[in-house]
PDB file of C-alpha atoms in Angstrom:
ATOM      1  CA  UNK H   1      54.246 119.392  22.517  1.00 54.00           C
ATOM      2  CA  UNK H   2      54.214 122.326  24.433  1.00 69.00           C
ATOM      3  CA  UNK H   3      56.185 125.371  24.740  1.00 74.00           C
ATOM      4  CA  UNK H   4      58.855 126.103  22.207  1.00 82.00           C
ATOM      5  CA  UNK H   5      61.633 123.264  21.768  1.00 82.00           C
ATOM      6  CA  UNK H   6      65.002 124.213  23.702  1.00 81.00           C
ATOM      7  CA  UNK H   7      68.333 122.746  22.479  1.00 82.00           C
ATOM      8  CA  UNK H   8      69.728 119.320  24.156  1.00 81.00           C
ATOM      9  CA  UNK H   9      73.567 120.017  23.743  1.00 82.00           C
ATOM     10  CA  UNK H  10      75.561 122.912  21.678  1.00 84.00           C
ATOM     11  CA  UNK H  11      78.951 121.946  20.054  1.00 84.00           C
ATOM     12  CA  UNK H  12      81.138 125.101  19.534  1.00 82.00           C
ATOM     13  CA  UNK H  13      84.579 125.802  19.294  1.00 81.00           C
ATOM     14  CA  UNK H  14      85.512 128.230  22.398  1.00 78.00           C
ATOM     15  CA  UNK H  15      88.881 128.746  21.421  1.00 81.00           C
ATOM     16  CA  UNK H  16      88.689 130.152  17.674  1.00 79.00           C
ATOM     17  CA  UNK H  17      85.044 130.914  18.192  1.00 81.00           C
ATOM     18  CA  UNK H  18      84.946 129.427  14.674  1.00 84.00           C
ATOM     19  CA  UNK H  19      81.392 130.018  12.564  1.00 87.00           C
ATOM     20  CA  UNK H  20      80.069 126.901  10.614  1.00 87.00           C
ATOM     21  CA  UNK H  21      79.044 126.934   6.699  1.00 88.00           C
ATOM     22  CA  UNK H  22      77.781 123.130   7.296  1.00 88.00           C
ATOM     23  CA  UNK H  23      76.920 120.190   9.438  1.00 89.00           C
ATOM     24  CA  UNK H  24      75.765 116.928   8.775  1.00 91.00           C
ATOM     25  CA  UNK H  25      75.464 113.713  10.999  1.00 91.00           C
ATOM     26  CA  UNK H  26      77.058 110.056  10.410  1.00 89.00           C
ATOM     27  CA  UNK H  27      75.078 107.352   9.195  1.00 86.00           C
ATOM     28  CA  UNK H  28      74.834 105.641  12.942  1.00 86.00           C
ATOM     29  CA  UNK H  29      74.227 108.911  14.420  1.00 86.00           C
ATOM     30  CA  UNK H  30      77.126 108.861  16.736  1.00 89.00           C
ATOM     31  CA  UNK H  31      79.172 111.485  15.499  1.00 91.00           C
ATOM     32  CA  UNK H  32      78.638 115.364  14.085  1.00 90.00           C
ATOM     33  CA  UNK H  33      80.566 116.949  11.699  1.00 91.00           C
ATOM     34  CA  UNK H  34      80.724 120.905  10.875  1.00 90.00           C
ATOM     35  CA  UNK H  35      82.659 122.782   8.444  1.00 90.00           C
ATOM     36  CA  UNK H  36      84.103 125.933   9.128  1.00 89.00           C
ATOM     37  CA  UNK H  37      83.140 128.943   7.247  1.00 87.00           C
ATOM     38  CA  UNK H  38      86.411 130.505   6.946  1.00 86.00           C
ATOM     39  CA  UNK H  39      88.352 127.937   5.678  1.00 87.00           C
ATOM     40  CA  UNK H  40      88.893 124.560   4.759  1.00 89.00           C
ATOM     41  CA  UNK H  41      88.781 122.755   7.882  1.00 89.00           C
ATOM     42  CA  UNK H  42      86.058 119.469   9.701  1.00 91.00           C
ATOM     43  CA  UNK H  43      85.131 119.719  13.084  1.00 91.00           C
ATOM     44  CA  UNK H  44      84.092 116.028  14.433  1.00 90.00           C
ATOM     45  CA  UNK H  45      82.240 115.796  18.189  1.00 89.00           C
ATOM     46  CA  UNK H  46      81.333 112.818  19.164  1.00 90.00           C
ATOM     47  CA  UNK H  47      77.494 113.185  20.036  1.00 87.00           C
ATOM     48  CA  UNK H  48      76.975 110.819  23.482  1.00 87.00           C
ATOM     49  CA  UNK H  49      79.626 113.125  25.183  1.00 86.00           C
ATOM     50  CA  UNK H  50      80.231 116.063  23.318  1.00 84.00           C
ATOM     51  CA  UNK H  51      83.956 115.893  22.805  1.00 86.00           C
ATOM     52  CA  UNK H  52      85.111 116.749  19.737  1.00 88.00           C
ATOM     53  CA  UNK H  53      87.567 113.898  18.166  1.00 88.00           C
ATOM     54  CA  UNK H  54      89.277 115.355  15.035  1.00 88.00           C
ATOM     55  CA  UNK H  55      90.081 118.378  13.064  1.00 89.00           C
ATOM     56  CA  UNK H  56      90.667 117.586   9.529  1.00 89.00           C
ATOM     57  CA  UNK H  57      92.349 120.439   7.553  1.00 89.00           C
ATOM     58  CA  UNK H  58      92.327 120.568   3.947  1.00 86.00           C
ATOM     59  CA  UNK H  59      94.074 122.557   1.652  1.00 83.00           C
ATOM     60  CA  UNK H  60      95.118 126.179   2.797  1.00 84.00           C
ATOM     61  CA  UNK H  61      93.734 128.942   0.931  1.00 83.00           C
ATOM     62  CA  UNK H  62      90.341 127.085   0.019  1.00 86.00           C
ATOM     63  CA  UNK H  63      87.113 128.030   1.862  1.00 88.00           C
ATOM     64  CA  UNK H  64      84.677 124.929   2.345  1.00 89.00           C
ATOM     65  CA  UNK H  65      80.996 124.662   0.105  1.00 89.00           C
ATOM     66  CA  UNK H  66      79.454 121.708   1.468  1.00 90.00           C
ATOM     67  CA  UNK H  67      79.796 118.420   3.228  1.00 92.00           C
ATOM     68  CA  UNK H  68      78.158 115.137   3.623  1.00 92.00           C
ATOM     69  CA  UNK H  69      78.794 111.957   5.536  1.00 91.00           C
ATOM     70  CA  UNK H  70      78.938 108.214   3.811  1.00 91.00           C
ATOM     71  CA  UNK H  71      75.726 106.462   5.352  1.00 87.00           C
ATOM     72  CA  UNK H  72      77.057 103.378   5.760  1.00 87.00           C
ATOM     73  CA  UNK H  73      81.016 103.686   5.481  1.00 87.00           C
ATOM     74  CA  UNK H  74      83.474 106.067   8.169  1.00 88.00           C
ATOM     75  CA  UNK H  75      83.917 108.197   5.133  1.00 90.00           C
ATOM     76  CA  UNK H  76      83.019 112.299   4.415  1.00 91.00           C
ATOM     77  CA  UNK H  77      83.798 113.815   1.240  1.00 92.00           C
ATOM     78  CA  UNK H  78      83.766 118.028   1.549  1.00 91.00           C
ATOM     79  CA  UNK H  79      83.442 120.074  -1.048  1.00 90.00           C
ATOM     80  CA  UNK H  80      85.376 123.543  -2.213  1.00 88.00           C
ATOM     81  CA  UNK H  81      86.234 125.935  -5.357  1.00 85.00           C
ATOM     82  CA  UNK H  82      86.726 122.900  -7.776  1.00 82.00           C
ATOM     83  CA  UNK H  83      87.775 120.216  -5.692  1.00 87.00           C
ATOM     84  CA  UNK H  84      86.135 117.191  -3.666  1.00 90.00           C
ATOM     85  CA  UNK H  85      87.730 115.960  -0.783  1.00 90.00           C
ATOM     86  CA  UNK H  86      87.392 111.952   0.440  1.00 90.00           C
ATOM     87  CA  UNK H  87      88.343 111.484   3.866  1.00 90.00           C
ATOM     88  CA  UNK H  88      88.590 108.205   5.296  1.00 89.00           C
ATOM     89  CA  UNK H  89      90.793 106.222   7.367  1.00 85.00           C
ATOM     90  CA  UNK H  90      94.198 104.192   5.944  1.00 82.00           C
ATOM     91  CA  UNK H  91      93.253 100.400   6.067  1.00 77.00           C
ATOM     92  CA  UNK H  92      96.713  98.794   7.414  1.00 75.00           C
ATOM     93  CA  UNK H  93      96.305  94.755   7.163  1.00 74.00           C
ATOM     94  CA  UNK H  94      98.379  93.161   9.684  1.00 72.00           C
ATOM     95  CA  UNK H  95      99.310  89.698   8.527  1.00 70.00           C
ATOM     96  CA  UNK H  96     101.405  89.033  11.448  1.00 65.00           C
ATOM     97  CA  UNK H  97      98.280  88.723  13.860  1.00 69.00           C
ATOM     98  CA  UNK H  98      96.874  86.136  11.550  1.00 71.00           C
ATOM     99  CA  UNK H  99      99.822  83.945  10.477  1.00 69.00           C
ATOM    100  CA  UNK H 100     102.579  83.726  13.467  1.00 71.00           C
ATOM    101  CA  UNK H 101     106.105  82.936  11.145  1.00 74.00           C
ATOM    102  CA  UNK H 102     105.008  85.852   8.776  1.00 74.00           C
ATOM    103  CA  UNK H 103     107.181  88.711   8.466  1.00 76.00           C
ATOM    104  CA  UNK H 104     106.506  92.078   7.046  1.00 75.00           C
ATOM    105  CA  UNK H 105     108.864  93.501   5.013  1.00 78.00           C
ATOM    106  CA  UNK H 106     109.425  97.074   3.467  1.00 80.00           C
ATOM    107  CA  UNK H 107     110.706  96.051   0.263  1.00 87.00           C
ATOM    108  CA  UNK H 108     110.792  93.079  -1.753  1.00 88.00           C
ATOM    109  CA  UNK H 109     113.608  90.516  -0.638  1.00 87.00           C
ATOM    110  CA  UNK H 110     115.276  87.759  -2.362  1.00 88.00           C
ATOM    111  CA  UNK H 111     114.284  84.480  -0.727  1.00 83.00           C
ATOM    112  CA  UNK H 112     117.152  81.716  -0.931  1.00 82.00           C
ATOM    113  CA  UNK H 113     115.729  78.457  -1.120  1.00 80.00           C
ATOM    114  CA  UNK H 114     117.273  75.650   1.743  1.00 76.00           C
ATOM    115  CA  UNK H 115     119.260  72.957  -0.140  1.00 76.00           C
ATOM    116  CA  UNK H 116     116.577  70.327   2.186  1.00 70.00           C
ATOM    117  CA  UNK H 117     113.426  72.171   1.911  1.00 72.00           C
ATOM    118  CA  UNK H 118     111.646  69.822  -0.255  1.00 71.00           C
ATOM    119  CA  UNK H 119     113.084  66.824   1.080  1.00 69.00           C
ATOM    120  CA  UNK H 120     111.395  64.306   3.331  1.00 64.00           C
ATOM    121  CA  UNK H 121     113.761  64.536   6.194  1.00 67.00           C
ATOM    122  CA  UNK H 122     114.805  68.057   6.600  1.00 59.00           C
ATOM    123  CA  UNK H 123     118.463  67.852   7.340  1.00 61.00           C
ATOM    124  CA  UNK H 124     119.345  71.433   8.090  1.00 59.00           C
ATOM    125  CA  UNK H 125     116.823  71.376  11.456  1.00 62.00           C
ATOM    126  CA  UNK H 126     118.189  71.964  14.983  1.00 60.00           C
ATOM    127  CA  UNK H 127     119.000  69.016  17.102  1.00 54.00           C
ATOM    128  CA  UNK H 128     116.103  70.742  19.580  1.00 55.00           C
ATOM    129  CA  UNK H 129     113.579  70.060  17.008  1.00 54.00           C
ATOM    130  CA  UNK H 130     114.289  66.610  16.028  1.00 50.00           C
ATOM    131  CA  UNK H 131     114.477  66.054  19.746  1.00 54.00           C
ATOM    132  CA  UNK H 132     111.144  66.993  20.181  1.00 57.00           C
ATOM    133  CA  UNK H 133     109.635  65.370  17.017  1.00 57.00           C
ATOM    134  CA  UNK H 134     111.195  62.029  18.317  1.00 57.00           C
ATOM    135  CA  UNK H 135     109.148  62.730  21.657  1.00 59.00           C
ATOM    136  CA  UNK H 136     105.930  63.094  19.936  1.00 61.00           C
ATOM    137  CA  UNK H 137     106.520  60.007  17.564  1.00 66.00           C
ATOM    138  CA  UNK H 138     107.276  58.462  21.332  1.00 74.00           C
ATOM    139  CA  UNK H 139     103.836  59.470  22.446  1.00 76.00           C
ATOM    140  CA  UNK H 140     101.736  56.035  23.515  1.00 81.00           C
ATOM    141  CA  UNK H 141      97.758  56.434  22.903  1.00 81.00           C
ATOM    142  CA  UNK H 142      96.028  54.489  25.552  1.00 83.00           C
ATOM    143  CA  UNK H 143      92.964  52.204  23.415  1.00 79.00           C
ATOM    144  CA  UNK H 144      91.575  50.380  26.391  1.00 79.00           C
ATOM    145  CA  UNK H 145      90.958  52.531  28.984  1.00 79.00           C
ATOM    146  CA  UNK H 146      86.668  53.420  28.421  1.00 73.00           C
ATOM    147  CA  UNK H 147      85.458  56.907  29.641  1.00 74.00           C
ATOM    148  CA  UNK H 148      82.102  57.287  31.182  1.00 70.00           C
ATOM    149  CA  UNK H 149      79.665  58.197  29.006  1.00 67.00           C
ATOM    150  CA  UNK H 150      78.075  61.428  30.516  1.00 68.00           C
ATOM    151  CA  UNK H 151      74.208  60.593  29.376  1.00 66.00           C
ATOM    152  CA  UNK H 152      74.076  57.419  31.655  1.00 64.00           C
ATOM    153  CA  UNK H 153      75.807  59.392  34.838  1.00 68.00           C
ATOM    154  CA  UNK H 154      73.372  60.792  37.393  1.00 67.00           C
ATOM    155  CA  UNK H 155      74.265  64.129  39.279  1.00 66.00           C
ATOM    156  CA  UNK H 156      72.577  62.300  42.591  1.00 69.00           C
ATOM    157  CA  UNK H 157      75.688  59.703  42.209  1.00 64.00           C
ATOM    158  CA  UNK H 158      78.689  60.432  44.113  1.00 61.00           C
ATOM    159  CA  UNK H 159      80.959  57.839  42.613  1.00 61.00           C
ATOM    160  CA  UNK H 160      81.026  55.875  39.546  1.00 60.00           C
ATOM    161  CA  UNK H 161      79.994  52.231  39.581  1.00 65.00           C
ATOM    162  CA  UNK H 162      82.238  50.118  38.144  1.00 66.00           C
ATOM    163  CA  UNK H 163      79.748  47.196  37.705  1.00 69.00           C
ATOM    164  CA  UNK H 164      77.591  49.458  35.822  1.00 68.00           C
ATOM    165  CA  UNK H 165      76.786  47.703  32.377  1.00 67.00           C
ATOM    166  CA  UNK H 166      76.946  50.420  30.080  1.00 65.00           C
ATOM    167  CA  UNK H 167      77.490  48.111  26.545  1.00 67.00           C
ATOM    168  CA  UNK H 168      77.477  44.453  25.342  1.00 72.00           C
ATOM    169  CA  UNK H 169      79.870  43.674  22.940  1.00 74.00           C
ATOM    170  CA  UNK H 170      78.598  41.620  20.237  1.00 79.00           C
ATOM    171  CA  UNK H 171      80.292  39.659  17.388  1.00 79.00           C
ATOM    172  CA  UNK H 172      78.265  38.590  14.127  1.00 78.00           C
ATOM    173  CA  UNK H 173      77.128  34.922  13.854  1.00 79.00           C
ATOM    174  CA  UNK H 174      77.951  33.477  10.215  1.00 76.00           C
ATOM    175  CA  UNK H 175      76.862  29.665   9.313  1.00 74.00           C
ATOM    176  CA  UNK H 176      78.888  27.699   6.741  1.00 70.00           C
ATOM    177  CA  UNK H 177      80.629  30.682   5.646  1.00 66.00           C
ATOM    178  CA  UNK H 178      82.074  28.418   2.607  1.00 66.00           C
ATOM    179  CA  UNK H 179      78.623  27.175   1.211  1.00 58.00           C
ATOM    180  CA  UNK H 180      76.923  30.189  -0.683  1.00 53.00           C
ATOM    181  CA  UNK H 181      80.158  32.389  -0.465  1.00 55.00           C
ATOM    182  CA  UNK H 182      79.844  32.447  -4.435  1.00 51.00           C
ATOM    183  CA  UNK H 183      77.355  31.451  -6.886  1.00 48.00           C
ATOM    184  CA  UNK H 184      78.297  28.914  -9.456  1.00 48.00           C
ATOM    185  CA  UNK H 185      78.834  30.577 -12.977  1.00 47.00           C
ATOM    186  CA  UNK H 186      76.963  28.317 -15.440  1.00 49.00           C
ATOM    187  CA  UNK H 187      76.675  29.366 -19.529  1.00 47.00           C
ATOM    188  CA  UNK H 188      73.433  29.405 -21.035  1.00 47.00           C
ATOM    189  CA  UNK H 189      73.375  29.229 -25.176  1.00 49.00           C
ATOM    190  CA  UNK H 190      70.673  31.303 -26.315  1.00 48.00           C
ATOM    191  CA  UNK H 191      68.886  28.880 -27.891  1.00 49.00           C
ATOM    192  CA  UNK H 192      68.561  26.904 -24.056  1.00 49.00           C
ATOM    193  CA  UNK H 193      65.805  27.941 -22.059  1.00 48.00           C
ATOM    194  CA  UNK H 194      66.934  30.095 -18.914  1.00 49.00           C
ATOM    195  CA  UNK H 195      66.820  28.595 -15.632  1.00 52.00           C
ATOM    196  CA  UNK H 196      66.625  29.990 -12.449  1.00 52.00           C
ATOM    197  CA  UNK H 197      70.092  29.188 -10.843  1.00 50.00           C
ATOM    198  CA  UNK H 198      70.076  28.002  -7.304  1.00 51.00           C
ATOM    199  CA  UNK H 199      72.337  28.947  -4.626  1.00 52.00           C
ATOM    200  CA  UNK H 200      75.074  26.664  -4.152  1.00 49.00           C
ATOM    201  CA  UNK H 201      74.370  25.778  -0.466  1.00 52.00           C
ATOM    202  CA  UNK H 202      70.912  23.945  -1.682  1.00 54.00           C
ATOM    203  CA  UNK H 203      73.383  21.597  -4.486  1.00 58.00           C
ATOM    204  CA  UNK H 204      74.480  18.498  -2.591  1.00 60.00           C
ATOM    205  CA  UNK H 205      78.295  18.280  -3.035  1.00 63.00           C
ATOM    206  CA  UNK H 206      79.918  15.996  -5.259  1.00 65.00           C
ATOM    207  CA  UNK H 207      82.077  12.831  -3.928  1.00 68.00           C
ATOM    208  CA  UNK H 208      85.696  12.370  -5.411  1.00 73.00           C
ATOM    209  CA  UNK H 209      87.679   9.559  -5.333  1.00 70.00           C
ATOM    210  CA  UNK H 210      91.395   8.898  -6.282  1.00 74.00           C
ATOM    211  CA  UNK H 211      92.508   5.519  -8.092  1.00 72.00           C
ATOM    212  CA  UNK H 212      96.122   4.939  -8.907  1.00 70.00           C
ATOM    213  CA  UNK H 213      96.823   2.626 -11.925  1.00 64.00           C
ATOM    214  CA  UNK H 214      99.985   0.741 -12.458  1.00 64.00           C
ATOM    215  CA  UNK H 215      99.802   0.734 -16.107  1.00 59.00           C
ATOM    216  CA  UNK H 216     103.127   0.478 -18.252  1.00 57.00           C
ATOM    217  CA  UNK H 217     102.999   3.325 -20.820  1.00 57.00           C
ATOM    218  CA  UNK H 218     103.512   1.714 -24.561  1.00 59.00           C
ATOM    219  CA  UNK H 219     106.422   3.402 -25.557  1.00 57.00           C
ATOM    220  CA  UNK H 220     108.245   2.293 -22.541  1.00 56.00           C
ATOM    221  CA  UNK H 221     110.486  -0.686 -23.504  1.00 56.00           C
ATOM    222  CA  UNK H 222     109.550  -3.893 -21.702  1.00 51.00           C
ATOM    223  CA  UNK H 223     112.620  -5.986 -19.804  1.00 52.00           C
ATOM    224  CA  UNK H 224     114.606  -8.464 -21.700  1.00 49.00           C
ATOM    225  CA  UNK H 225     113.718  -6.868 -24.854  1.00 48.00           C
ATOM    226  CA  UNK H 226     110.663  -8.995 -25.088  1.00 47.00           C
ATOM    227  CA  UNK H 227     108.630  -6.491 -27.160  1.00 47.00           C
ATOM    228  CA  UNK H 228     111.293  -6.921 -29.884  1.00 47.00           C
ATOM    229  CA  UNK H 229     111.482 -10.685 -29.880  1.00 46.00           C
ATOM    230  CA  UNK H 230     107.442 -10.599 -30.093  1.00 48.00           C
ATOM    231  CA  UNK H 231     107.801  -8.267 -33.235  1.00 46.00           C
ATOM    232  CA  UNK H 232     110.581 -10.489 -34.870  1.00 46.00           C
ATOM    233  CA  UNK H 233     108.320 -13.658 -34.396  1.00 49.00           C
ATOM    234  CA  UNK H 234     105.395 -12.179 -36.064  1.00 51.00           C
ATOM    235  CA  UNK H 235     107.281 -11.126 -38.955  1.00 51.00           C
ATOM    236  CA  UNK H 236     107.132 -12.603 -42.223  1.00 53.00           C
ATOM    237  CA  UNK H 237     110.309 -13.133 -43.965  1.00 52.00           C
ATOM    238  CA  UNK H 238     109.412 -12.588 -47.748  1.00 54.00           C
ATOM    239  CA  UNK H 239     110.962 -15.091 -50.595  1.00 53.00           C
ATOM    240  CA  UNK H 240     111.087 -18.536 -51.131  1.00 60.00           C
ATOM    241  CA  UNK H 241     111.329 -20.704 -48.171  1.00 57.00           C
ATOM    242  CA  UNK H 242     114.525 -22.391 -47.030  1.00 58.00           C
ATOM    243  CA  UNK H 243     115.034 -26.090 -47.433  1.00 53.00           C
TER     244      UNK H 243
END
């Protein structure tokens, strides 16, 4: 490099012609801050322009020692006679921008609880709003009309072509859904050897046949009392016989 180097931009203050005890930059480099010699006071420029953006004054009587910017944070801490100084911005959360019903209050409220606000059907609503949760109960969802699938469209195609076969539908093909539904459950004693059970749709199935018998049951009482007649007769009368 030749020739000696000659200053890119100077940062003063014209109008108190203030002298500087220290300057430092902040950790992105787009801002300079000085201290003033004479009291307790932070001169901030902003470096791509050279305007300055603050004055922070500290406390009066107190001349400034050092200062030194956060290199990663907005935040400087200065230094006097016995005390350190943190300067950084208030953080104000605004809830509102991220929930719209929330509120911000100043000081703690009592909240009265709605007589129907844990109830299924909120009674205590507007007529407006059951009107329009009526209309969206109303709402009809169309199932049959099929959209175009945009991977088997051309750009070179002006129109849609309704013959186009896009799918085939297809149904499953099941034969003798009843044999082989279930396997037979057989038990096997432990001292039997295990077999190899075979599907039920390889069995042949077994005939049934229904007979009706007319048999009369025994206790029922034949007609004419004939089952007591037959008991009397084969009864022997015991003693002597008559003559």
């Amino acid at each position: 490099m030749n020739g000696e180097p000659e200053p890119i931009q100077k940062l003063q203050d014209l109008v108190n012609k203030t002298t500087w005890k220290k300057c430092c930059f902040s950790g992105d480099g787009e801002y300079i801050c000085a201290g003033s010699a004479r009291q307790h006071a932070l001169y901030i420029w902003e470096k791509s322009i050279g305007n300055l953006v603050k004055i922070l004054h500290g406390t009066k009587g107190e001349l400034l020692l050092d200062v030194v910017w956060h290199p990663i944070r907005p935040i400087i801490a200065s230094i006097s006679a016995g005390v350190v100084s943190i300067w950084a911005q208030n953080q104000v959360e605004n809830w509102s921008a991220f929930a719209p019903d929330f509120k911000e209050l100043d000081e703690n409220v009592e909240y009265e609880e709605r007589e129907s606000e844990f109830d299924v059907e909120d009674e205590d609503r507007s007529v407006d709003q059951a009107g329009e949760s009526k209309d969206d109960e109303e709402v009809e969802v169309d199932v049959t009309t099929c959209e175009a699938v945009a991977a088997f469209c051309s750009s070179d195609e002006e129109g849609e072509d309704e013959n186009m076969l896009s799918f085939l539908p297809i149904a499953p093909e099941i034969e003798d859904p009843e044999d082989g539904w279930a396997a037979t459950q057989e038990t096997v004693t432990p001292s039997e050897t295990p077999e190899i059970l075979e599907p039920a749709a390889k069995r042949p199935k077994s005939k049934t046949y229904e007979i009706s018998l007319k048999v009369t049951p025994n206790d029922h009482p034949l007609p004419f009392g004939g089952k007591n007649k037959q008991a009397a007769g084969n009864k022997k009368v015991a003693g002597r016989p008559r003559k």
